[in-house]
Short mmCIF file of C-alpha atoms in Angstrom, two decimals:
data_model
loop_
_atom_site.label_atom_id
_atom_site.label_comp_id
_atom_site.label_asym_id
_atom_site.label_seq_id
_atom_site.Cartn_x
_atom_site.Cartn_y
_atom_site.Cartn_z
CA MET D 1 4.16 -22.12 27.64
CA VAL D 2 1.69 -19.72 25.87
CA VAL D 3 2.94 -17.30 23.39
CA LEU D 4 -0.11 -14.97 22.35
CA ALA D 5 1.62 -13.41 19.51
CA ALA D 6 5.11 -12.80 17.87
CA SER D 7 5.58 -9.20 16.22
CA ILE D 8 8.15 -6.92 14.59
CA ILE D 9 7.34 -3.38 15.56
CA SER D 10 8.95 0.18 15.12
CA LYS D 11 10.29 2.22 18.00
CA SER D 12 6.92 4.06 18.28
CA GLY D 13 4.82 0.85 18.45
CA LYS D 14 3.80 0.76 14.75
CA ALA D 15 3.10 -3.21 14.06
CA LEU D 16 4.92 -4.14 10.74
CA VAL D 17 4.43 -7.71 11.05
CA SER D 18 2.33 -9.69 13.83
CA ARG D 19 0.95 -13.23 14.05
CA GLN D 20 -1.47 -14.57 16.56
CA PHE D 21 -1.30 -17.86 17.70
CA VAL D 22 -4.79 -17.67 19.92
CA ASP D 23 -7.97 -16.40 18.99
CA MET D 24 -8.04 -12.47 19.74
CA SER D 25 -9.34 -9.54 18.11
CA ARG D 26 -6.93 -6.88 15.96
CA ILE D 27 -7.96 -4.01 18.54
CA ARG D 28 -6.67 -6.01 21.34
CA ILE D 29 -3.41 -6.87 19.82
CA GLU D 30 -2.72 -3.35 18.65
CA GLY D 31 -3.56 -1.95 22.00
CA TYR D 32 -0.92 -4.51 23.44
CA LEU D 33 1.79 -3.10 20.60
CA ALA D 34 0.93 0.14 21.00
CA ALA D 35 1.51 0.26 24.83
CA PHE D 36 4.94 -1.94 24.67
CA PRO D 37 7.21 1.32 23.86
CA LYS D 38 6.33 3.11 27.17
CA LEU D 39 7.09 0.15 29.16
CA VAL D 40 10.74 -0.54 27.57
CA GLY D 41 13.45 0.64 29.61
CA THR D 42 17.00 1.84 28.28
CA GLY D 43 20.55 0.38 28.25
CA LYS D 44 19.10 -3.58 28.05
CA GLN D 45 20.13 -5.89 24.89
CA HIS D 46 17.00 -8.41 25.67
CA THR D 47 14.60 -8.82 28.48
CA TYR D 48 11.10 -8.39 29.23
CA VAL D 49 8.49 -6.46 31.07
CA GLU D 50 5.28 -7.51 32.50
CA THR D 51 1.70 -5.69 32.85
CA GLU D 52 -1.24 -6.88 34.79
CA ASN D 53 -2.19 -9.33 32.18
CA VAL D 54 0.64 -10.29 29.78
CA ARG D 55 4.27 -10.26 29.37
CA TYR D 56 6.56 -9.09 26.75
CA VAL D 57 9.81 -10.52 25.98
CA TYR D 58 11.38 -8.60 23.27
CA GLN D 59 14.96 -8.05 21.73
CA PRO D 60 16.03 -5.12 19.73
CA ILE D 61 17.19 -5.65 16.06
CA GLU D 62 18.60 -2.39 14.76
CA SER D 63 15.91 0.25 14.81
CA LEU D 64 13.19 -2.19 15.35
CA PHE D 65 11.60 -4.60 18.28
CA LEU D 66 11.26 -8.65 17.96
CA LEU D 67 8.40 -9.19 20.47
CA LEU D 68 6.57 -12.09 22.12
CA VAL D 69 3.38 -11.34 23.81
CA THR D 70 3.20 -14.40 26.41
CA ASN D 71 0.91 -14.75 29.44
CA LYS D 72 2.49 -14.22 32.74
CA GLN D 73 2.10 -18.27 33.41
CA SER D 74 4.53 -18.78 30.64
CA ASN D 75 8.12 -20.38 30.91
CA ILE D 76 10.49 -17.15 30.53
CA LEU D 77 13.46 -19.67 29.76
CA GLU D 78 11.72 -21.31 27.16
CA ASP D 79 10.29 -17.62 25.79
CA LEU D 80 13.79 -16.52 25.66
CA ASP D 81 15.00 -19.46 23.58
CA THR D 82 11.80 -19.03 21.20
CA LEU D 83 13.05 -15.32 20.87
CA ARG D 84 17.00 -16.30 20.07
CA LEU D 85 15.45 -18.68 17.32
CA LEU D 86 13.18 -15.99 15.75
CA SER D 87 15.94 -13.58 16.16
CA ARG D 88 18.06 -15.85 14.03
CA LEU D 89 15.33 -16.58 11.55
CA VAL D 90 14.49 -12.67 10.50
CA PRO D 91 17.67 -11.89 9.09
CA GLU D 92 17.33 -15.13 6.85
CA TYR D 93 14.19 -13.73 5.07
CA SER D 94 14.46 -9.84 5.20
CA TYR D 95 17.54 -8.28 2.94
CA SER D 96 17.40 -5.26 5.63
CA LEU D 97 16.16 -5.15 9.23
CA ASP D 98 13.86 -1.70 8.45
CA GLU D 99 10.62 -1.12 7.81
CA GLU D 100 10.95 -1.42 3.97
CA GLY D 101 12.68 -4.59 4.45
CA ILE D 102 10.52 -5.93 6.88
CA GLY D 103 7.32 -4.91 4.66
CA LYS D 104 8.44 -6.50 1.43
CA SER D 105 9.11 -10.08 3.23
CA ALA D 106 6.18 -9.86 5.80
CA PHE D 107 5.05 -13.46 4.50
CA GLU D 108 7.90 -15.43 4.42
CA ILE D 109 8.58 -14.08 7.91
CA LEU D 110 4.74 -15.01 8.92
CA PHE D 111 5.48 -18.57 7.31
CA ALA D 112 8.88 -19.15 9.55
CA PHE D 113 6.84 -18.08 12.86
CA ASP D 114 4.24 -20.54 12.09
CA GLU D 115 7.08 -23.17 11.84
CA VAL D 116 8.39 -22.19 15.24
CA ILE D 117 5.22 -21.76 16.91
CA SER D 118 2.14 -23.81 17.07
CA LEU D 119 -0.86 -22.97 18.95
CA GLY D 120 1.32 -20.90 21.10
CA HIS D 121 3.75 -23.85 22.15
CA LYS D 122 7.41 -23.73 20.48
CA GLU D 123 8.33 -26.59 18.03
CA ASN D 124 11.26 -28.20 18.50
CA VAL D 125 13.03 -27.03 15.50
CA THR D 126 16.35 -25.34 13.90
CA VAL D 127 17.01 -22.48 11.68
CA ALA D 128 17.85 -25.08 8.71
CA GLN D 129 14.62 -27.24 9.42
CA VAL D 130 12.59 -24.01 9.42
CA LYS D 131 14.12 -22.74 6.12
CA GLN D 132 13.54 -26.49 4.55
CA TYR D 133 10.05 -26.57 5.62
CA CYS D 134 9.16 -23.29 4.28
CA GLU D 135 11.06 -24.17 0.66
CA MET D 136 8.75 -27.27 0.65
CA GLU D 137 11.13 -28.73 -1.91
CA SER D 138 9.70 -32.29 -3.02
CA HIS D 139 11.03 -35.21 -5.32
CA GLU D 140 7.73 -36.30 -6.22
CA GLU D 141 6.54 -32.82 -7.12
CA LYS D 142 9.80 -32.21 -9.24
CA LEU D 143 9.01 -35.49 -11.02
CA HIS D 144 5.33 -34.73 -11.75
CA LYS D 145 6.23 -31.39 -13.29
CA LEU D 146 8.53 -32.84 -15.53
CA VAL D 147 6.07 -35.23 -16.74
CA LEU D 148 3.47 -32.57 -17.33
CA GLN D 149 6.15 -30.03 -19.28
CA SER D 150 6.87 -33.30 -21.37
CA LYS D 151 3.25 -33.73 -22.17
CA ILE D 152 2.65 -29.96 -23.05
CA ASN D 153 5.73 -30.03 -25.08
CA GLU D 154 4.34 -33.44 -27.19
CA THR D 155 1.01 -31.56 -27.49
CA LYS D 156 2.70 -28.36 -28.77
CA GLU D 157 4.94 -30.76 -31.36
CA ALA D 158 1.56 -32.51 -32.14
CA MET D 159 0.06 -29.13 -32.67
CA ILE D 160 2.58 -27.89 -35.10
CA ARG D 161 2.55 -30.89 -37.32
CA LYS D 162 -1.09 -30.90 -37.31
CA ALA D 163 -1.01 -27.27 -38.65
CA SER D 164 1.57 -28.08 -41.35
CA GLU D 165 -0.43 -30.95 -42.81
CA ILE D 166 -3.56 -28.72 -42.92
CA ASP D 167 -1.61 -25.89 -44.81
CA LYS D 168 -0.29 -28.55 -47.03
CA SER D 169 -3.77 -29.70 -47.99
CA LYS D 170 -5.16 -26.19 -48.47
CA ILE D 171 -2.25 -25.29 -50.70
CA GLU D 172 -3.13 -28.46 -52.86
CA LYS D 173 -6.39 -27.96 -52.89
CA ASN D 174 -5.99 -24.36 -54.37
CA ARG D 175 -3.61 -25.73 -56.89
CA GLY D 176 -6.07 -28.19 -58.10
CA GLU D 177 -8.92 -25.54 -58.38
CA LYS D 178 -6.35 -23.16 -60.09
CA GLY D 179 -5.50 -25.96 -62.96
CA GLY D 180 -9.18 -27.07 -63.81
CA PHE D 181 -10.35 -23.34 -63.89
CA MET D 182 -7.36 -22.61 -66.06
CA SER D 183 -8.58 -25.70 -68.30
CA LEU D 184 -11.99 -24.71 -68.66
CA GLN D 185 -11.45 -21.12 -69.57
CA SER D 186 -8.80 -22.24 -72.23
CA MET D 187 -11.30 -24.62 -73.80
CA GLY D 188 -14.16 -21.95 -73.85
CA SER D 189 -12.01 -19.23 -75.22
CA GLY D 190 -9.64 -20.88 -77.54
CA THR D 191 -10.49 -21.59 -81.14
CA GLY D 192 -9.12 -24.74 -82.74
CA PHE D 193 -5.43 -25.56 -82.29
CA GLY D 194 -3.06 -23.07 -80.60
CA SER D 195 -5.71 -22.74 -77.40
CA GLU D 196 -3.94 -25.28 -75.32
CA THR D 197 -0.19 -24.09 -76.17
CA SER D 198 -1.63 -20.45 -75.14
CA ILE D 199 -2.39 -22.08 -71.64
CA SER D 200 1.23 -23.72 -71.37
CA SER D 201 3.14 -20.71 -72.78
CA SER D 202 2.93 -17.11 -71.61
CA GLY D 203 2.52 -15.46 -75.27
CA GLY D 204 2.38 -16.52 -79.10
CA GLY D 205 -0.30 -18.25 -81.10
CA PHE D 206 -3.10 -16.05 -81.73
CA GLY D 207 -3.06 -13.82 -78.83
CA SER D 208 -5.39 -15.94 -76.98
CA GLY D 209 -3.00 -16.72 -74.38
CA SER D 210 -3.23 -13.53 -72.51
CA GLY D 211 -6.74 -14.23 -72.43
CA PRO D 212 -7.06 -17.19 -70.24
CA VAL D 213 -4.10 -16.03 -68.31
CA PHE D 214 -5.71 -12.96 -67.03
CA GLU D 215 -8.86 -14.59 -66.41
CA ALA D 216 -6.90 -17.35 -64.07
CA GLU D 217 -5.25 -14.52 -62.20
CA SER D 218 -8.38 -12.87 -61.56
CA PHE D 219 -10.00 -16.26 -59.92
CA SER D 220 -7.05 -16.69 -57.92
CA SER D 221 -7.37 -13.36 -56.43
CA LYS D 222 -11.06 -14.05 -55.21
CA PRO D 223 -9.77 -16.28 -52.22
CA LYS D 224 -7.64 -13.29 -51.41
CA GLY D 225 -10.78 -11.22 -51.59
CA ARG D 226 -12.52 -13.63 -49.14
CA PRO D 227 -11.03 -11.18 -46.09
CA ALA D 228 -13.40 -8.71 -47.47
CA ALA D 229 -16.25 -10.79 -47.07
CA SER D 230 -15.07 -11.56 -43.70
CA ALA D 231 -14.37 -7.95 -43.08
CA SER D 232 -17.91 -7.87 -41.79
CA ALA D 233 -17.25 -10.11 -38.97
CA PRO D 234 -15.72 -7.37 -36.99
CA PRO D 235 -18.48 -5.14 -37.23
CA LYS D 236 -20.68 -8.15 -36.70
CA GLY D 237 -18.82 -8.96 -33.37
CA LEU D 238 -18.39 -5.03 -32.52
CA GLY D 239 -22.38 -5.19 -32.79
CA MET D 240 -22.84 -7.84 -30.55
CA GLN D 241 -20.42 -6.15 -27.90
CA LEU D 242 -22.50 -3.04 -28.14
CA GLY D 243 -25.68 -4.92 -27.58
CA LYS D 244 -24.16 -6.59 -24.59
CA THR D 245 -23.01 -3.27 -23.10
CA GLN D 246 -26.55 -1.87 -24.03
CA LYS D 247 -28.21 -4.62 -21.90
CA THR D 248 -25.77 -4.31 -19.22
CA ASN D 249 -26.36 -0.41 -19.07
CA GLN D 250 -30.20 -0.90 -18.97
CA PHE D 251 -29.82 -3.40 -16.13
CA LEU D 252 -27.64 -0.78 -14.12
CA GLU D 253 -30.21 1.94 -14.81
CA SER D 254 -33.09 -0.34 -13.60
CA LEU D 255 -31.06 -1.01 -10.44
CA LYS D 256 -30.39 2.64 -9.96
CA ALA D 257 -34.32 3.53 -10.50
CA GLU D 258 -35.02 1.07 -7.89
CA GLY D 259 -32.69 2.83 -5.34
CA GLU D 260 -29.87 0.47 -5.48
CA VAL D 261 -26.35 1.97 -5.20
CA ILE D 262 -24.27 1.06 -8.03
CA VAL D 263 -20.31 1.10 -7.86
CA GLU D 264 -19.10 0.73 -11.29
CA ASP D 265 -15.75 -1.34 -11.89
CA VAL D 266 -13.84 0.89 -13.95
CA ARG D 267 -10.02 0.33 -14.64
CA PRO D 268 -8.10 3.37 -13.60
CA SER D 269 -6.38 4.88 -16.34
CA ILE D 270 -3.74 7.43 -16.87
CA GLY D 271 -6.29 10.29 -17.34
CA ASN D 272 -7.98 9.70 -13.96
CA SER D 273 -4.73 8.92 -12.14
CA LYS D 274 -3.61 12.37 -13.44
CA ALA D 275 -7.55 14.10 -12.45
CA ALA D 276 -7.21 12.25 -8.98
CA ALA D 277 -3.59 13.54 -8.12
CA PRO D 278 -2.91 16.45 -10.68
CA PRO D 279 0.86 17.08 -11.30
CA PRO D 280 2.55 20.52 -10.18
CA SER D 281 1.73 23.16 -12.46
CA ASP D 282 4.50 25.72 -11.28
CA PRO D 283 8.33 25.01 -12.64
CA VAL D 284 9.36 24.32 -9.18
CA THR D 285 7.21 22.96 -6.10
CA LEU D 286 8.63 22.52 -2.70
CA THR D 287 6.35 19.92 -0.32
CA VAL D 288 6.70 20.32 3.52
CA GLU D 289 5.25 17.22 5.34
CA GLU D 290 4.91 16.28 8.89
CA LYS D 291 3.86 13.16 10.61
CA LEU D 292 3.04 12.46 13.94
CA ASN D 293 3.32 9.45 16.17
CA VAL D 294 1.57 10.32 19.89
CA THR D 295 0.78 7.78 22.60
CA LEU D 296 -1.67 9.31 25.20
CA LYS D 297 -2.45 7.94 28.31
CA GLN D 298 -6.23 7.18 29.19
CA ASP D 299 -5.38 8.35 32.71
CA GLY D 300 -3.65 11.57 31.46
CA GLY D 301 0.14 12.59 30.72
CA ILE D 302 1.72 11.25 27.50
CA GLY D 303 3.49 8.11 26.67
CA ASN D 304 5.07 9.10 23.51
CA PHE D 305 5.81 12.06 21.35
CA ASP D 306 7.76 11.69 18.12
CA LEU D 307 7.43 13.84 15.32
CA GLN D 308 8.98 13.58 11.95
CA GLY D 309 9.31 15.78 8.99
CA SER D 310 10.69 16.24 5.13
CA LEU D 311 11.19 19.00 2.67
CA SER D 312 10.79 17.80 -0.62
CA LEU D 313 11.73 19.36 -4.05
CA GLN D 314 10.34 18.86 -7.51
CA ILE D 315 11.28 20.75 -10.73
CA LEU D 316 9.56 20.24 -13.96
CA ASN D 317 12.09 21.67 -16.46
CA GLN D 318 16.07 20.87 -16.52
CA ASP D 319 16.62 24.34 -16.82
CA ASP D 320 15.27 25.23 -13.31
CA GLY D 321 17.68 22.97 -11.62
CA PHE D 322 20.23 25.32 -11.09
CA ILE D 323 18.96 26.70 -8.25
CA GLN D 324 19.17 27.24 -4.38
CA VAL D 325 16.62 27.33 -1.94
CA GLN D 326 16.37 29.76 1.13
CA ILE D 327 14.33 28.63 4.17
CA GLU D 328 13.07 29.91 7.56
CA THR D 329 12.28 28.19 10.59
CA SER D 330 10.84 28.85 13.74
CA GLY D 331 14.35 28.22 15.44
CA ASN D 332 12.69 25.70 18.02
CA PRO D 333 15.90 23.68 19.76
CA GLY D 334 14.27 20.64 20.01
CA ILE D 335 13.92 20.08 16.30
CA LEU D 336 16.81 18.38 14.86
CA PHE D 337 17.38 18.98 11.20
CA LYS D 338 19.45 16.48 8.96
CA THR D 339 20.12 17.40 4.91
CA HIS D 340 20.41 15.23 2.15
CA PRO D 341 24.14 13.98 1.82
CA ASN D 342 24.80 15.98 -1.89
CA ILE D 343 23.60 19.24 0.08
CA SER D 344 26.17 21.72 1.53
CA LYS D 345 25.98 21.30 5.28
CA GLU D 346 27.97 24.72 5.56
CA LEU D 347 25.82 26.66 3.48
CA PHE D 348 22.64 25.38 5.60
CA SER D 349 24.14 25.77 8.83
CA GLY D 350 25.73 29.48 8.20
CA GLU D 351 22.73 31.03 5.84
CA ASN D 352 19.93 28.57 5.99
CA ILE D 353 20.14 27.72 2.28
CA LEU D 354 19.80 24.41 0.73
CA GLY D 355 22.04 24.06 -2.38
CA LEU D 356 24.17 21.15 -3.99
CA LYS D 357 27.65 20.76 -2.82
CA ASP D 358 28.85 21.04 -6.47
CA PRO D 359 26.91 24.36 -7.81
CA ASN D 360 27.61 22.94 -11.59
CA ARG D 361 25.21 19.89 -11.22
CA PRO D 362 21.50 20.76 -11.41
CA PHE D 363 18.67 19.27 -9.24
CA PRO D 364 17.11 16.32 -10.71
CA THR D 365 14.08 16.65 -12.49
CA GLY D 366 10.90 14.32 -13.15
CA GLN D 367 11.06 12.56 -9.75
CA ALA D 368 7.90 10.74 -9.15
CA GLY D 369 5.65 11.56 -5.86
CA ASP D 370 6.88 14.63 -4.10
CA GLY D 371 10.11 14.47 -5.40
CA ILE D 372 13.65 14.55 -4.16
CA SER D 373 14.09 14.79 -0.24
CA LEU D 374 16.29 17.73 0.62
CA LEU D 375 15.88 18.33 4.33
CA LYS D 376 14.70 16.05 7.23
CA TRP D 377 13.80 16.54 10.81
CA ARG D 378 12.68 14.95 13.97
CA MET D 379 11.74 16.17 17.16
CA GLN D 380 10.64 13.90 20.49
CA SER D 381 9.41 15.40 23.85
CA ALA D 382 7.52 14.82 26.72
CA ASP D 383 5.62 18.00 26.87
CA GLU D 384 1.88 17.42 26.89
CA SER D 385 1.41 20.95 25.81
CA LEU D 386 2.71 20.21 22.49
CA VAL D 387 -0.10 17.68 21.63
CA PRO D 388 -2.65 19.33 19.11
CA LEU D 389 -5.73 17.29 20.12
CA SER D 390 -6.19 15.54 23.82
CA ILE D 391 -8.91 13.01 24.21
CA ASN D 392 -10.68 12.28 27.49
CA CYS D 393 -12.69 9.12 28.05
CA TRP D 394 -15.01 9.00 30.68
CA PRO D 395 -16.97 5.82 30.88
CA SER D 396 -19.10 4.65 33.93
CA VAL D 397 -21.28 1.49 34.40
CA SER D 398 -24.80 1.57 35.60
CA GLY D 399 -26.94 -1.60 35.82
CA ASN D 400 -27.25 -2.86 32.53
CA GLU D 401 -25.50 0.16 30.45
CA THR D 402 -22.58 1.87 29.91
CA TYR D 403 -22.68 5.46 29.68
CA VAL D 404 -19.11 6.91 27.82
CA ASN D 405 -18.45 10.44 28.00
CA LEU D 406 -16.16 11.59 24.87
CA GLU D 407 -14.29 14.91 25.21
CA TYR D 408 -11.41 16.64 22.90
CA GLU D 409 -9.48 19.49 23.85
CA ALA D 410 -7.60 21.21 20.62
CA SER D 411 -4.39 23.40 21.15
CA SER D 412 -4.93 26.82 19.82
CA VAL D 413 -2.00 26.72 17.72
CA PHE D 414 -3.14 24.58 15.04
CA ASP D 415 -6.65 24.58 13.36
CA LEU D 416 -7.28 20.74 12.39
CA HIS D 417 -9.19 19.14 9.39
CA ASN D 418 -10.92 16.11 8.69
CA VAL D 419 -10.76 14.97 12.32
CA VAL D 420 -11.68 11.10 12.98
CA ILE D 421 -11.77 9.79 16.71
CA SER D 422 -12.33 6.08 16.40
CA MET D 423 -13.35 3.93 19.46
CA PRO D 424 -13.52 0.12 19.56
CA LEU D 425 -16.59 -1.07 20.91
CA PRO D 426 -17.50 -4.92 21.34
CA ALA D 427 -19.87 -6.85 18.98
CA LEU D 428 -22.96 -5.19 19.36
CA ARG D 429 -26.58 -6.01 18.08
CA GLU D 430 -27.70 -2.46 17.64
CA ALA D 431 -25.63 0.38 16.94
CA PRO D 432 -24.99 2.87 20.01
CA ARG D 433 -27.40 5.34 21.37
CA VAL D 434 -26.09 8.62 20.72
CA GLN D 435 -27.36 11.12 23.30
CA GLN D 436 -25.30 14.17 22.27
CA ILE D 437 -22.46 14.85 20.07
CA ASP D 438 -20.50 17.97 18.58
CA GLY D 439 -20.21 17.12 14.99
CA GLU D 440 -21.23 13.80 13.25
CA TRP D 441 -20.82 9.97 13.98
CA ARG D 442 -21.00 6.87 12.47
CA TYR D 443 -21.04 3.04 13.61
CA ASP D 444 -18.96 0.46 11.71
CA SER D 445 -20.56 -2.89 12.58
CA ARG D 446 -18.35 -4.98 10.68
CA LYS D 447 -15.30 -3.55 12.40
CA SER D 448 -17.31 -2.75 15.44
CA VAL D 449 -15.73 1.02 15.51
CA LEU D 450 -17.56 4.00 16.58
CA GLU D 451 -16.45 6.63 14.49
CA TRP D 452 -16.92 10.87 15.49
CA SER D 453 -16.26 13.15 12.78
CA ILE D 454 -15.25 16.86 12.88
CA VAL D 455 -14.90 18.68 9.62
CA LEU D 456 -12.91 21.31 11.00
CA ILE D 457 -11.50 22.63 14.54
CA ASP D 458 -10.81 26.31 15.03
CA ASN D 459 -11.41 28.94 17.34
CA SER D 460 -14.95 28.41 17.25
CA ASN D 461 -15.00 24.87 18.69
CA ARG D 462 -11.72 24.21 20.33
CA SER D 463 -13.57 21.78 22.68
CA GLY D 464 -16.04 19.33 22.31
CA SER D 465 -18.08 16.53 23.51
CA MET D 466 -19.88 13.22 22.66
CA GLU D 467 -22.08 11.03 24.59
CA PHE D 468 -23.45 7.49 24.18
CA VAL D 469 -24.91 4.37 25.62
CA ILE D 470 -24.22 0.65 25.09
CA PRO D 471 -24.77 -2.46 26.87
CA ALA D 472 -22.47 -2.87 30.11
CA VAL D 473 -19.00 -3.74 29.19
CA ASP D 474 -15.61 -3.95 30.31
CA THR D 475 -14.31 -0.50 29.99
CA SER D 476 -10.58 -1.72 28.82
CA GLU D 477 -12.57 -2.65 25.80
CA LEU D 478 -13.04 0.73 24.79
CA PHE D 479 -9.41 1.36 24.27
CA PRO D 480 -7.07 2.17 22.42
CA ILE D 481 -8.79 5.32 20.84
CA SER D 482 -7.32 6.26 17.41
CA VAL D 483 -7.22 9.93 16.17
CA ALA D 484 -6.67 10.97 12.63
CA PHE D 485 -6.38 14.70 11.06
CA THR D 486 -4.58 17.06 8.88
CA SER D 487 -3.65 20.49 9.27
CA THR D 488 -1.90 23.26 7.20
CA SER D 489 0.55 24.20 10.28
CA THR D 490 3.22 22.64 11.12
CA PHE D 491 5.50 22.34 14.14
CA SER D 492 8.71 23.50 12.47
CA ASN D 493 7.06 26.51 10.77
CA LEU D 494 9.31 25.80 7.92
CA LYS D 495 8.84 28.21 5.00
CA VAL D 496 10.56 28.88 1.80
CA ALA D 497 11.87 32.25 1.57
CA ASN D 498 13.19 32.60 -1.92
CA ILE D 499 14.79 30.41 -4.75
CA LEU D 500 18.18 31.79 -5.69
CA PRO D 501 19.50 30.94 -9.20
CA VAL D 502 22.99 29.65 -9.19
CA ARG D 503 23.62 31.15 -13.00
CA GLY D 504 22.15 34.40 -12.42
CA GLY D 505 18.98 35.84 -14.22
CA ASN D 506 15.27 35.75 -12.92
CA PRO D 507 14.54 33.13 -10.39
CA PRO D 508 11.74 30.51 -11.22
CA LYS D 509 7.99 30.51 -10.32
CA PHE D 510 7.64 28.35 -7.23
CA SER D 511 5.07 26.99 -4.94
CA GLN D 512 4.86 25.64 -1.47
CA ARG D 513 2.66 22.78 -0.23
CA THR D 514 2.68 22.42 3.75
CA SER D 515 0.70 19.54 5.75
CA LEU D 516 0.78 17.87 8.87
CA SER D 517 -0.92 14.41 9.71
CA THR D 518 -1.18 11.74 12.08
CA GLU D 519 0.78 8.20 11.42
CA ASN D 520 -0.12 6.36 14.58
CA TYR D 521 -2.07 8.81 17.05
CA GLN D 522 -3.90 6.70 19.87
CA VAL D 523 -5.30 6.83 23.68
CA VAL D 524 -4.10 3.74 25.10
#
């Protein structure tokens, strides 16, 4: 039995947690996980599927999949036993079996996986033993911590005692200095008798008592005046800091003059964060956002098409919260809409108006991010014509070289911005030799990925190609190809028609933001 990897993935093939037990690249395991959803059948609780190279042993856990990727020579009975043990461990460490819960407890789940599987082979352990191993409770460790804490407490007590002794010695020293100086002043300023009485008493005699007492007070104020002298220390320290900053700036300027690219480490401030993501200026802002999860087959066809969208509302002032939002959609029957629980479903289904069930309550204000989500929708399809961007890859090996021809075809419905097509390559000594390209390219030698970038795809360039040459490789290593882009058009074509004030009067000014982006878009 050899388990290659143990993973928790979403229905669309997005990897949430994955632990590899043999040496394999990230691109390879991502390709295995991305190809899994199209191989899964329906109506089964837990079973397995096989490909030419590996076997998938899986079990659904609510909206996710717990998946073991093994070689085909592995013992299926042992694999199922390992899968059952892992399925009992996951709920022990994740408070909720969804993407958020798995993400927050990812490291605990990985540690538990490591206790169950070692170098691809199952350990003879139970759930209780795994929890005990992960907690790592040790009597010796507890004893060591108690001894260490007791030493720290003793040191603190000794410090307090020493500080009190130093304070007492300073007080006694100051008293001695005051008494000596007062007696000296009384001896110098007094005449004949009555000088000592002027010191011991606050008045009387010949008025000489007021003189020595005043001088003694003025002397005792001198130690209080020492902070004024030490007040020059902060400017001195500040000067040293300024000199250090000046030297640092001079050093950086010299590096810049030599042609070095200097990236300064500046801590983000509130002002910088606002400048990077400026808050909405209009009283009411509505954000339409759609995300695509698409898996295309390298031989043609579509493996998965999943679209998820949301409409969010953000209000600046509480007075503008008594509103209703009227929307317009394309009327696509394949898109399923779902309103927030506090939104009136009758009002939405009848008039396409998003309003609270209780009209006396305002929408909340001051929400972070894009605000509160009013409406969500989803569309799943197997129609390849819906795909905004199709990718065709034609690799061919000739002698010691591999010629790769990469093409894209974009739908006329969408104008795509910031398109990046990333192709994994084997480790190369030199960058690929690009012979022809529509756009720009960049080779990341660390990740061994070739990126093809097109700033804008519109009616002037609905299709394009790229051709490059690399040393002879197995063409299967050139997949999966990842695609990323954005667009200001959406599948739902949802638009905000009007803002209706509930209490009458003029409606507040509003703005609408619309975006379509890719979350997981691959050719496998």
